[in-house]
Every structure is written in C-alpha cells, then in structure tokens.
mmCIF file with all atom_site columns, C-alpha atoms in Angstrom:
data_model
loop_
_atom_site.group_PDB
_atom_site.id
_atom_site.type_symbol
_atom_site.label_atom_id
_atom_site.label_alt_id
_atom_site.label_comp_id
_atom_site.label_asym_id
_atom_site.label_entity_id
_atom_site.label_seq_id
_atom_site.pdbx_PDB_ins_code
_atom_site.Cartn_x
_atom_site.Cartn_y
_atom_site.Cartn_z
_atom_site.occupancy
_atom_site.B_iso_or_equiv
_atom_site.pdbx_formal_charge
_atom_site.auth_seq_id
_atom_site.auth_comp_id
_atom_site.auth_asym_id
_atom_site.auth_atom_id
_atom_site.pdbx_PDB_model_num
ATOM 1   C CA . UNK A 1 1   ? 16.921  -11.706 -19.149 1.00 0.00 ? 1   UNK A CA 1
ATOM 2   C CA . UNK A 1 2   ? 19.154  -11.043 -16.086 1.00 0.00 ? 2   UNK A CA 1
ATOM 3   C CA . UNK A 1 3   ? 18.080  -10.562 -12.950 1.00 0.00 ? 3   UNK A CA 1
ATOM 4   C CA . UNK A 1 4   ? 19.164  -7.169  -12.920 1.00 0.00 ? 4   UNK A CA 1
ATOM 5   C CA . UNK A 1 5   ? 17.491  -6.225  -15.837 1.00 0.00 ? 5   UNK A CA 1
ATOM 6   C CA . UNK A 1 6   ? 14.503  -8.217  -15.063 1.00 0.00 ? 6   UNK A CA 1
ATOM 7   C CA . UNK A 1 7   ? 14.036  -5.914  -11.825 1.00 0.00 ? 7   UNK A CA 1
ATOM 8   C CA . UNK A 1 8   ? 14.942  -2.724  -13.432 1.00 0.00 ? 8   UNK A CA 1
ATOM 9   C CA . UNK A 1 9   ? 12.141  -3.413  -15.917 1.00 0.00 ? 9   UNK A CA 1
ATOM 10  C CA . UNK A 1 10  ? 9.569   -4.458  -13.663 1.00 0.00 ? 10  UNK A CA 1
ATOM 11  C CA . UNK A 1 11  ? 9.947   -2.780  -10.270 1.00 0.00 ? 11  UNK A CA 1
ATOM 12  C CA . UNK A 1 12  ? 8.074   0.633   -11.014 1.00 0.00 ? 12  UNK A CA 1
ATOM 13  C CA . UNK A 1 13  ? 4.983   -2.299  -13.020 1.00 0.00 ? 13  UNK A CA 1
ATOM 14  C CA . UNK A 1 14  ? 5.063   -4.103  -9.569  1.00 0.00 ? 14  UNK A CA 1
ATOM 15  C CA . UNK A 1 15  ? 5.102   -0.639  -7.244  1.00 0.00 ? 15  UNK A CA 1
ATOM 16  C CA . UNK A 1 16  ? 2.204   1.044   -9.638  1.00 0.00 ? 16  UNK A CA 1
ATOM 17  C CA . UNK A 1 17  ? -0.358  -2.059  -9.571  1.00 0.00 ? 17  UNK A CA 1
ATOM 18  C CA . UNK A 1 18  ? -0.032  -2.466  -5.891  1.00 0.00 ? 18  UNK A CA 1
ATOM 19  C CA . UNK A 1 19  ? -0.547  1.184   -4.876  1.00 0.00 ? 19  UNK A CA 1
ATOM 20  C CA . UNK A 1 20  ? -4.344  0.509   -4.103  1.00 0.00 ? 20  UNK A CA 1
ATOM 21  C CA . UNK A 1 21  ? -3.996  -1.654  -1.763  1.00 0.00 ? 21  UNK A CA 1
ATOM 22  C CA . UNK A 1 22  ? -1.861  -3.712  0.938   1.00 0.00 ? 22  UNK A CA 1
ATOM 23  C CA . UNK A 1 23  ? 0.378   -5.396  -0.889  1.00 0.00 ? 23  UNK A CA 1
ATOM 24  C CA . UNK A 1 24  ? 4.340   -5.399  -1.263  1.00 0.00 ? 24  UNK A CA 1
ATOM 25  C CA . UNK A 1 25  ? 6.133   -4.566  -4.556  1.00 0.00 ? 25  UNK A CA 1
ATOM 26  C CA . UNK A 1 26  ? 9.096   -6.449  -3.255  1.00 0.00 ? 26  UNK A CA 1
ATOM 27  C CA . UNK A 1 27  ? 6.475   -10.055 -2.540  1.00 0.00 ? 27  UNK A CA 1
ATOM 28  C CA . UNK A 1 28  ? 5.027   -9.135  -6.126  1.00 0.00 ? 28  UNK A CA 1
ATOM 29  C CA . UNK A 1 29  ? 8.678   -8.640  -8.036  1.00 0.00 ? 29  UNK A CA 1
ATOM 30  C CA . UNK A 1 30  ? 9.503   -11.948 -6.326  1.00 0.00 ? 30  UNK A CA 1
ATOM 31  C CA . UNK A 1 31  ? 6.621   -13.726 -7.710  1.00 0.00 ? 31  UNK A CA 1
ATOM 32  C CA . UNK A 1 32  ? 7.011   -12.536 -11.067 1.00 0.00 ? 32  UNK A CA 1
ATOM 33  C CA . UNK A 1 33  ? 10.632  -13.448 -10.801 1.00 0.00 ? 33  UNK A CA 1
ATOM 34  C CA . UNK A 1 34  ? 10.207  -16.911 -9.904  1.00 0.00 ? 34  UNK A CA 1
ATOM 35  C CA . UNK A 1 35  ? 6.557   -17.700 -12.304 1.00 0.00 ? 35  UNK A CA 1
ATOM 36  C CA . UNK A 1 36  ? 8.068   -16.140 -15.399 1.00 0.00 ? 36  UNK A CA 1
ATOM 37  C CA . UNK A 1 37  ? 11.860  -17.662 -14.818 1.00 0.00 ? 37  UNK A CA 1
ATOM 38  C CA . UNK A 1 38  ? 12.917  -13.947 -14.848 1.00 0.00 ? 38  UNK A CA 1
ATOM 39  C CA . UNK A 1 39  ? 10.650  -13.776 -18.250 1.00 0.00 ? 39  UNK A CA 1
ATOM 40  C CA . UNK A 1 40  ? 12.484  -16.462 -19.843 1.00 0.00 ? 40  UNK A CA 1
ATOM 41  C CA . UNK A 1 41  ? 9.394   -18.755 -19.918 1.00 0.00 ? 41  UNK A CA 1
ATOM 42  C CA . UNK A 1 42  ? 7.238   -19.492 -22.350 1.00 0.00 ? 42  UNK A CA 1
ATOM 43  C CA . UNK A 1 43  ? 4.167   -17.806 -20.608 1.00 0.00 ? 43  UNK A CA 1
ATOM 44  C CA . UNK A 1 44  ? 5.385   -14.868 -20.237 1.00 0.00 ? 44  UNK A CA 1
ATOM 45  C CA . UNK A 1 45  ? 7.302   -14.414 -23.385 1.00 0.00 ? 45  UNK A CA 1
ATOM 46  C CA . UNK A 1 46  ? 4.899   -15.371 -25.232 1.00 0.00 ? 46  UNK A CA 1
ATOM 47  C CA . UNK A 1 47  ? 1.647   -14.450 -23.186 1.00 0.00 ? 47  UNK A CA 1
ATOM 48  C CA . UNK A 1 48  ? 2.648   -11.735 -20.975 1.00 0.00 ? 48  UNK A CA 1
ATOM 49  C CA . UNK A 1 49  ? 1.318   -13.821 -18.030 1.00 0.00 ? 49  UNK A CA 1
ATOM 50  C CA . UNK A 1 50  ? 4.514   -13.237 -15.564 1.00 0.00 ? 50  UNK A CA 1
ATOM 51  C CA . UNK A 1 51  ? 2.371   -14.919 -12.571 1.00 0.00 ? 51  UNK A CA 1
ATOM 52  C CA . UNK A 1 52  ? 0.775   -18.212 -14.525 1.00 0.00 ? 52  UNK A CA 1
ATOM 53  C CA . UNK A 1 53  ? -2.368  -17.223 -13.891 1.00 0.00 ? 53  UNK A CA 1
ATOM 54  C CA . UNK A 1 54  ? -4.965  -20.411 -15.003 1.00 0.00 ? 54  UNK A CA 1
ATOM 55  C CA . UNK A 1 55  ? -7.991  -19.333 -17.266 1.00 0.00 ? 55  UNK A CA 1
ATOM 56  C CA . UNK A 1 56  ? -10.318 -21.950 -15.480 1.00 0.00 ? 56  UNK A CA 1
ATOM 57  C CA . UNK A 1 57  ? -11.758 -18.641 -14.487 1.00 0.00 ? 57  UNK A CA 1
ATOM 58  C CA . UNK A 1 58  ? -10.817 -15.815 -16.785 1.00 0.00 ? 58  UNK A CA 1
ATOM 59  C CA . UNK A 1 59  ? -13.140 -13.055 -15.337 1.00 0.00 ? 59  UNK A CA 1
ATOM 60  C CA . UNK A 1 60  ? -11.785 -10.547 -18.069 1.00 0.00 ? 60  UNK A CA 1
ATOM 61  C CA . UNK A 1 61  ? -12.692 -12.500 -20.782 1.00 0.00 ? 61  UNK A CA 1
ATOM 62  C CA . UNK A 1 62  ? -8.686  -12.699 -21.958 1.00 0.00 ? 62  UNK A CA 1
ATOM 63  C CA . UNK A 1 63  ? -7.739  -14.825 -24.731 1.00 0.00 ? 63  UNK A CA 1
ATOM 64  C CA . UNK A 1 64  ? -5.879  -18.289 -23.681 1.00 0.00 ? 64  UNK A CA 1
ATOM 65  C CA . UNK A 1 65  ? -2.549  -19.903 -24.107 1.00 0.00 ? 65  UNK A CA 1
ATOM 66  C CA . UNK A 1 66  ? -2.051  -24.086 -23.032 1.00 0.00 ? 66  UNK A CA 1
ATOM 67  C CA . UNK A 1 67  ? 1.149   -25.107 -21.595 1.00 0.00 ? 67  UNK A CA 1
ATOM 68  C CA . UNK A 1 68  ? 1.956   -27.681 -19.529 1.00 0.00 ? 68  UNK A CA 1
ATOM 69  C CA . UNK A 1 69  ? 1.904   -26.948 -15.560 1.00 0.00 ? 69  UNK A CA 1
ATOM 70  C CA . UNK A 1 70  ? 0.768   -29.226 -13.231 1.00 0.00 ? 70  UNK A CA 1
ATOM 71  C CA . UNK A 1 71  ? -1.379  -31.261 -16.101 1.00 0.00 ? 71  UNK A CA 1
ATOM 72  C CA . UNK A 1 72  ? -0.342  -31.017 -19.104 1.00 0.00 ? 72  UNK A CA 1
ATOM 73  C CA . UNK A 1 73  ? -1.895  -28.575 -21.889 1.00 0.00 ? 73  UNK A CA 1
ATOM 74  C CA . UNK A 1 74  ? -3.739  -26.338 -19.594 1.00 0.00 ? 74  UNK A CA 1
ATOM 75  C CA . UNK A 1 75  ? -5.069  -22.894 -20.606 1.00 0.00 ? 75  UNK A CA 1
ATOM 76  C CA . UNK A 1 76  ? -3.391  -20.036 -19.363 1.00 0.00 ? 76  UNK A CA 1
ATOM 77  C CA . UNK A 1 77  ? -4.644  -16.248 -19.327 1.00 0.00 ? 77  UNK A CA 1
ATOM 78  C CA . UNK A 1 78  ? -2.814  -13.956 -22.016 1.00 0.00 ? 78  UNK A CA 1
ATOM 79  C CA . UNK A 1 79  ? -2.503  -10.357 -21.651 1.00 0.00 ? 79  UNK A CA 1
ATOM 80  C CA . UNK A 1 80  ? -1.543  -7.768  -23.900 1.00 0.00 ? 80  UNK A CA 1
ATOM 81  C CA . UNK A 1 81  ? 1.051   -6.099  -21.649 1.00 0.00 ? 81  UNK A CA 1
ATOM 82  C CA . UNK A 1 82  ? 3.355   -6.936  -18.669 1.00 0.00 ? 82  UNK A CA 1
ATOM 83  C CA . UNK A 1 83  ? 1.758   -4.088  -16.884 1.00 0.00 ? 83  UNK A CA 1
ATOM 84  C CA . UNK A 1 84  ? -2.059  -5.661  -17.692 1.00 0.00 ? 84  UNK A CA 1
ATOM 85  C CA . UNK A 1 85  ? -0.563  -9.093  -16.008 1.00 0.00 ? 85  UNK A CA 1
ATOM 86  C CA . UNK A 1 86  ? 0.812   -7.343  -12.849 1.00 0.00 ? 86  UNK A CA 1
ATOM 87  C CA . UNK A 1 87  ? -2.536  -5.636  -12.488 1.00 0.00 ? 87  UNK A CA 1
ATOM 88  C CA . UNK A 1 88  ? -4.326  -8.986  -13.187 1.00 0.00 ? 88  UNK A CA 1
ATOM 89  C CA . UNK A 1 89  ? -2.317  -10.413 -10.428 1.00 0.00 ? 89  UNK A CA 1
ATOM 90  C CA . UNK A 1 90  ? -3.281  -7.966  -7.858  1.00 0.00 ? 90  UNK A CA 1
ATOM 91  C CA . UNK A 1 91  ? -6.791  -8.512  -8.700  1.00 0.00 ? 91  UNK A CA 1
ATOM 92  C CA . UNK A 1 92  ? -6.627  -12.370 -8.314  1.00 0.00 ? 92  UNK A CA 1
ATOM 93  C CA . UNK A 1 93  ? -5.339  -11.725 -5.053  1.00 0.00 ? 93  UNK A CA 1
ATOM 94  C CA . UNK A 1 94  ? -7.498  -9.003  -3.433  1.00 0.00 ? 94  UNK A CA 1
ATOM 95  C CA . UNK A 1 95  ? -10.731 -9.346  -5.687  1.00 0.00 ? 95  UNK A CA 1
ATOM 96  C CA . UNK A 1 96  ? -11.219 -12.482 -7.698  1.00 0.00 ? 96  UNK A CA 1
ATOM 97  C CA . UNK A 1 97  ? -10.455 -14.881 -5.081  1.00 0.00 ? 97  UNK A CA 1
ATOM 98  C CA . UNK A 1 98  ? -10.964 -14.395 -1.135  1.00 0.00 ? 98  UNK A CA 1
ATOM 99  C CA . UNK A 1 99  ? -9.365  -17.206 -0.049  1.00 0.00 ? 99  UNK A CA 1
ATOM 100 C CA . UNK A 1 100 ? -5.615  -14.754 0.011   1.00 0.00 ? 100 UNK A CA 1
ATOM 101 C CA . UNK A 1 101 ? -8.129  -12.086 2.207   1.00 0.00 ? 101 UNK A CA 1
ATOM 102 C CA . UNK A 1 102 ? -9.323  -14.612 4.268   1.00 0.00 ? 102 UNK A CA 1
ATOM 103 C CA . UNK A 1 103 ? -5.717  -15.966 5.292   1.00 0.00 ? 103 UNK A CA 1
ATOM 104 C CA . UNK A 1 104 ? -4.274  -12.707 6.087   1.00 0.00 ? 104 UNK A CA 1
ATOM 105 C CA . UNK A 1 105 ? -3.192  -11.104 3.082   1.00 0.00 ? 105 UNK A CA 1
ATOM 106 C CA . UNK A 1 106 ? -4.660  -7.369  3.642   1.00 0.00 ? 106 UNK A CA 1
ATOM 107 C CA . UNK A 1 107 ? -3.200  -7.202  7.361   1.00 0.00 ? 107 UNK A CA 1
ATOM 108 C CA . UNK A 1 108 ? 0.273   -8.851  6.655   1.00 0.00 ? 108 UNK A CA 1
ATOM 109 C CA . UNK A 1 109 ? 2.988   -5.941  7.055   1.00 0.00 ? 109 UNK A CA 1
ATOM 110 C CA . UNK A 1 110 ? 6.084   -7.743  6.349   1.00 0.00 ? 110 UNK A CA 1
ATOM 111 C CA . UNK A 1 111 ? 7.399   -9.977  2.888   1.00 0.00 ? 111 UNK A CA 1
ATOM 112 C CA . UNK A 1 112 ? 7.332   -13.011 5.031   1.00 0.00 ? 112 UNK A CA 1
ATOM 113 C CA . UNK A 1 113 ? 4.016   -12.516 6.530   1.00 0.00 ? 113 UNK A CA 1
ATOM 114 C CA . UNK A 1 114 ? 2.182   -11.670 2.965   1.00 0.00 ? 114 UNK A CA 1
ATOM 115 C CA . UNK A 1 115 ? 3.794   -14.504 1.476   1.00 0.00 ? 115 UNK A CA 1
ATOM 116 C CA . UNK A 1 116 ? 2.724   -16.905 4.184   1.00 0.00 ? 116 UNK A CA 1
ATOM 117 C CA . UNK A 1 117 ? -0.555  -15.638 3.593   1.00 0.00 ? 117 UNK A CA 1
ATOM 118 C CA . UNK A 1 118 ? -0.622  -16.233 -0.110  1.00 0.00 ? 118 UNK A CA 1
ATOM 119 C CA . UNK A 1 119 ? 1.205   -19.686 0.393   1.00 0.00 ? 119 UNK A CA 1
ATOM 120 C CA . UNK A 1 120 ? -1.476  -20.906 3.072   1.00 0.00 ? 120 UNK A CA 1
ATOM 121 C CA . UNK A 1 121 ? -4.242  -19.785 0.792   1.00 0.00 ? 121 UNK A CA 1
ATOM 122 C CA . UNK A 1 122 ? -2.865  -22.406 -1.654  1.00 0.00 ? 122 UNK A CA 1
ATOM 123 C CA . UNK A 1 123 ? -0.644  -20.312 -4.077  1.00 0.00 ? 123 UNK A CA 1
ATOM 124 C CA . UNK A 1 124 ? 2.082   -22.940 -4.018  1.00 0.00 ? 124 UNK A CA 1
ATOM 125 C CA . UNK A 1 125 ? 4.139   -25.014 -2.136  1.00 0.00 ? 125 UNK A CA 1
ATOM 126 C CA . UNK A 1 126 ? 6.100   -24.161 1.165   1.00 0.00 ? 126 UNK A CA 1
ATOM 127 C CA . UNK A 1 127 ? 9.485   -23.652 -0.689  1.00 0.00 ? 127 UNK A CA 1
ATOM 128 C CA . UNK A 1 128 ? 8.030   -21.202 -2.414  1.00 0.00 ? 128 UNK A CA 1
ATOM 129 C CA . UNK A 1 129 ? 7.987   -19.067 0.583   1.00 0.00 ? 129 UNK A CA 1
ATOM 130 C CA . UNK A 1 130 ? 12.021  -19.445 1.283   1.00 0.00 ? 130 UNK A CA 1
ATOM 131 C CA . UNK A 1 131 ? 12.779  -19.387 -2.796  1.00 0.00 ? 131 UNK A CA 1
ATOM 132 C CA . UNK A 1 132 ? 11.213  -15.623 -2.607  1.00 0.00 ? 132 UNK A CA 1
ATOM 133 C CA . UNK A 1 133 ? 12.319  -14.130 0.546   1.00 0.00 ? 133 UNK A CA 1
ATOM 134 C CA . UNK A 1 134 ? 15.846  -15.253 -0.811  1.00 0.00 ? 134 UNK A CA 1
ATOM 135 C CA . UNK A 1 135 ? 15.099  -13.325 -4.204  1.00 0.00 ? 135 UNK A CA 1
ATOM 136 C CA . UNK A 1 136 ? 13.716  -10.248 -1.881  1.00 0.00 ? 136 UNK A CA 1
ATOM 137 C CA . UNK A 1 137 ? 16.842  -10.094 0.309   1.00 0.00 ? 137 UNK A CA 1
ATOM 138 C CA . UNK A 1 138 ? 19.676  -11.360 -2.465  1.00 0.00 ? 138 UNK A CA 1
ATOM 139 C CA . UNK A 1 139 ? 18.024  -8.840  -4.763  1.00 0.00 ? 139 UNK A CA 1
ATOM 140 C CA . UNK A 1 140 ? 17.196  -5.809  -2.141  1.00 0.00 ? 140 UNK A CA 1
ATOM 141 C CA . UNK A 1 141 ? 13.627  -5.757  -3.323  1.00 0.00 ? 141 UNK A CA 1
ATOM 142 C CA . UNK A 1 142 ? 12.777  -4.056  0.254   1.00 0.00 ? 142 UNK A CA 1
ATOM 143 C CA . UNK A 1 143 ? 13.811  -1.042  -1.553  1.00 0.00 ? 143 UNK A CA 1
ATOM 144 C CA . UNK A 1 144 ? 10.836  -0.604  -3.600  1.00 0.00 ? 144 UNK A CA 1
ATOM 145 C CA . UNK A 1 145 ? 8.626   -1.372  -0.717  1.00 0.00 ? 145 UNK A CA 1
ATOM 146 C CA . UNK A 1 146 ? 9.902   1.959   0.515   1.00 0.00 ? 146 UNK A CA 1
ATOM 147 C CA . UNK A 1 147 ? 9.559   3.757   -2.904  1.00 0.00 ? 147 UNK A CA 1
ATOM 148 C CA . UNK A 1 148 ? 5.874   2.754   -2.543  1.00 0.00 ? 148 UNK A CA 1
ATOM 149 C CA . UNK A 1 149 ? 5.723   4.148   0.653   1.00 0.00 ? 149 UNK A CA 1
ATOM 150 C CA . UNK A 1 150 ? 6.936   7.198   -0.638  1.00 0.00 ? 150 UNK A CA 1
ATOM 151 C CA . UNK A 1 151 ? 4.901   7.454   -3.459  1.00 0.00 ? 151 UNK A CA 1
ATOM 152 C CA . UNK A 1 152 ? 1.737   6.675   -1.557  1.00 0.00 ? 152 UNK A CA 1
ATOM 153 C CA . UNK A 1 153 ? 2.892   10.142  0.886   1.00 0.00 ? 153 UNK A CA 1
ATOM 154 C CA . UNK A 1 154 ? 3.594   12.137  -2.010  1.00 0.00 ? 154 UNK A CA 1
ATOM 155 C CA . UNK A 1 155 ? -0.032  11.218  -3.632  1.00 0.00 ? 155 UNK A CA 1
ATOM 156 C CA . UNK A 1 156 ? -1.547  11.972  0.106   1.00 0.00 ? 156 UNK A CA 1
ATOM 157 C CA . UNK A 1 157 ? 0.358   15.330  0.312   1.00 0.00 ? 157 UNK A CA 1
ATOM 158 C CA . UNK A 1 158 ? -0.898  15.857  -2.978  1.00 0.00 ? 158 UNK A CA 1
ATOM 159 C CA . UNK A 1 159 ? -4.645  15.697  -2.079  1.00 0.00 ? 159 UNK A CA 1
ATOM 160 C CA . UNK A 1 160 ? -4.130  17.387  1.034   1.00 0.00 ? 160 UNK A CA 1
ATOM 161 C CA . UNK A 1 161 ? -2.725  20.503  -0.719  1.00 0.00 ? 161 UNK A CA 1
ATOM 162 C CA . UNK A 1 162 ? -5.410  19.828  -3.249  1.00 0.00 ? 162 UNK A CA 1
ATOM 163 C CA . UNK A 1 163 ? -7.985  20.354  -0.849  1.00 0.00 ? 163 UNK A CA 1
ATOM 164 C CA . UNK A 1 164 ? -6.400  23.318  0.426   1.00 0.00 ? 164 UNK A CA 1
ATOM 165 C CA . UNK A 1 165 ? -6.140  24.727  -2.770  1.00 0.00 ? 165 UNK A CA 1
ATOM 166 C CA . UNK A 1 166 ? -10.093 24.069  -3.126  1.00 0.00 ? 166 UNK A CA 1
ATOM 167 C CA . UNK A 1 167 ? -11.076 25.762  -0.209  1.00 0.00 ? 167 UNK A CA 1
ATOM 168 C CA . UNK A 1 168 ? -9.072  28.829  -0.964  1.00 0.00 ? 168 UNK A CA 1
ATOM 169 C CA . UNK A 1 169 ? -10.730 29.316  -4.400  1.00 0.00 ? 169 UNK A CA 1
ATOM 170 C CA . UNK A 1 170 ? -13.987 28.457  -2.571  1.00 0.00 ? 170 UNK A CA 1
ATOM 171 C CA . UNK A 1 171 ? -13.231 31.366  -0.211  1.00 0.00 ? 171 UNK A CA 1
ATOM 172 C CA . UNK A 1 172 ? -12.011 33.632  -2.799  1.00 0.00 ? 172 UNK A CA 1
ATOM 173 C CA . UNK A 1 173 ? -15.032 33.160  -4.557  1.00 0.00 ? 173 UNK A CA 1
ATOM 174 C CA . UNK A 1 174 ? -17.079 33.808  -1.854  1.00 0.00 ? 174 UNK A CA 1
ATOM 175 C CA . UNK A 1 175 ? -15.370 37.138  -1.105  1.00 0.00 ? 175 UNK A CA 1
ATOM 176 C CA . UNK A 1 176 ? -15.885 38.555  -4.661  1.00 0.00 ? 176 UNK A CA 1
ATOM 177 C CA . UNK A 1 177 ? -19.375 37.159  -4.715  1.00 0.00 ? 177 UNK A CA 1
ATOM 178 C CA . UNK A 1 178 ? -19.874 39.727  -1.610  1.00 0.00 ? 178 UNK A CA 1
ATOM 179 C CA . UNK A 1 179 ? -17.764 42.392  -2.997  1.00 0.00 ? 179 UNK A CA 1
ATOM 180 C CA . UNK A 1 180 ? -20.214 42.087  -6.020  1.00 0.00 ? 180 UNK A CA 1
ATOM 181 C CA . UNK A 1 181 ? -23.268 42.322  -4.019  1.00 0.00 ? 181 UNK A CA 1
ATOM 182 C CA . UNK A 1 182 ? -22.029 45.302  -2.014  1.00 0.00 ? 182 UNK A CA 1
ATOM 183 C CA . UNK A 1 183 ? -20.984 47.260  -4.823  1.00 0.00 ? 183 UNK A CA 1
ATOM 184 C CA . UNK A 1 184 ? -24.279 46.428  -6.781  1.00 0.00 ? 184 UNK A CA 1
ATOM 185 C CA . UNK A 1 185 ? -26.452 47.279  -3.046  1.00 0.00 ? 185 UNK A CA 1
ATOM 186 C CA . UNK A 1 186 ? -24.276 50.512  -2.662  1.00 0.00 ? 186 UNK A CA 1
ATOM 187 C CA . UNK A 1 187 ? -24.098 51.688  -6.677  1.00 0.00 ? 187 UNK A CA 1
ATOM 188 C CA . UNK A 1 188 ? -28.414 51.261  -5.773  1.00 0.00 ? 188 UNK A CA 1
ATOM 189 C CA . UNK A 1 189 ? -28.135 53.787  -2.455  1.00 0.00 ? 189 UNK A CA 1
#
C-alpha cells in the first residue's frame, strides 16, 4: 500500500478513536505508518494489529497471532478490524497502561511533545521519535490534527444547541401545562 493510500484509508480511523481524549491523529497515523510498514506487514495484514500491540496482557480477551519482534515467536493481539486496533491503541495508551499518563502524554500539545512522551514511557527507541515527525511533516499529517479540532467544535456546538433546544421544549411545555390549568380553573368559574 502507498503512502498515500495508506493515509487516505486511515486518517478519519486515527481522527475518530482519538476524539475522547488528548491525543493527535497526526502522532497516531504516524505510528500506524511506521508499526504496520504502511500495512504491508504481516501483523497487520494478517491480524489487523497496525500498532504491534503484545498479548502478554490482552485485557480484551482477543485472539493471538506469534511473529517474531524483539524475541522470536511472540504473541501478538488480533483484531477483527483496523478501526478495533486504532481504538485498542488509544486504550493502551490512556487506560491500560499509565506509564504514557505518567510521562506527559495527556498534557503534551504538540506531535513532538506526545511522542516524547510515549517514547520516554518506553514505546520504542529514540529514532522513533525523528522517523515519525518526518512521516507527520513529509506527509502533512498536521492536517488532520485540525480536522479533529474541528470535529470536536462541531460536536460541542452540537450539544450546546442541543441543550438549547431542551430548554425551549421544557419551556414550551411549561406554558401549555399553565394554559391547561387556566382554561380548566376558568371553564370551573
């Protein structure tokens, strides 16, 4: 798979499983770039794991795939779709292991700073770091840091006007509850 394609089939996986919380689509497109080989890879062909994620601990129970890694033959989480592994990853990150939390990962604003965070929480080596900022910037990956933004105002607005929306029924309601009552007190008179 190209690169191009790669990214136009992931971006909008990457920006809807990091919605919830402080995390870049751009850092998370990266990863997923460089972990699956662009989803040439055996894991991820094969598995649907685009971040080789271990199943030392395999808190959802998911079934296992070995390949080699560090050691050889060792077991690997399998998912059933690309979009269950992006979701996954989040999770491992924020919720399954507080080590990223701990090192900065929920305050880091910038690509650089939340993959410093992840790298220093032992993720992977230092070139790691350089090999994805590279991928962010060749690639413009920024972009769909801004589409999240976006999104994330547009779901905000949403609720807001939602709200708004509530209270007027609520007030409308209220009205013809006391238009009832004054036609039922005066129909009595």
């Amino acid at each position: 798979m190209t690169a191009n394609n790669f990214i136009n089939e992931y971006a909008q996986t990457a920006i809807d499983a990091t919605k919830n919380v402080n995390l870049l689509p751009s850092v998370v497109i990266a990863m997923a770039a460089i972990e699956s080989g662009w989803n040439t890879n055996k894991l991820s062909t094969e598995a649907n794991n685009f971040f080789s994620i271990k199943a030392y601990t395999n808190p959802n129970g998911t079934p296992i795939i070995y390949a080699n890694d560090d050691l050889s033959n060792e077991p690997f989480r399998t998912y059933a779709t690309p979009k269950d592994s992006f979701n996954d990853f989040v999770d491992f990150l924020y919720k399954q292991n507080a080590r990223y939390l701990s090192h900065g990962l929920a305050t880091a604003t910038t690509p650089q700073e939340q993959l410093q965070a992840i790298m220093s929480a032992g993720y992977a080596t230092s070139t790691y770091t350089g090999t994805a900022l590279n991928i962010i910037s060749s690639h413009s990956l920024q972009d769909f840091d801004k589409v999240k933004q976006t999104e994330t105002q547009d779901t905000t607005a949403a609720m807001v006007i939602s709200e708004q929306k509530k209270k007027e029924i609520i007030y409308l309601i209220i009205v013809a509850l006391l238009f009832a009552a004054f036609v039922i007190v005066y129909s009595y008179s």
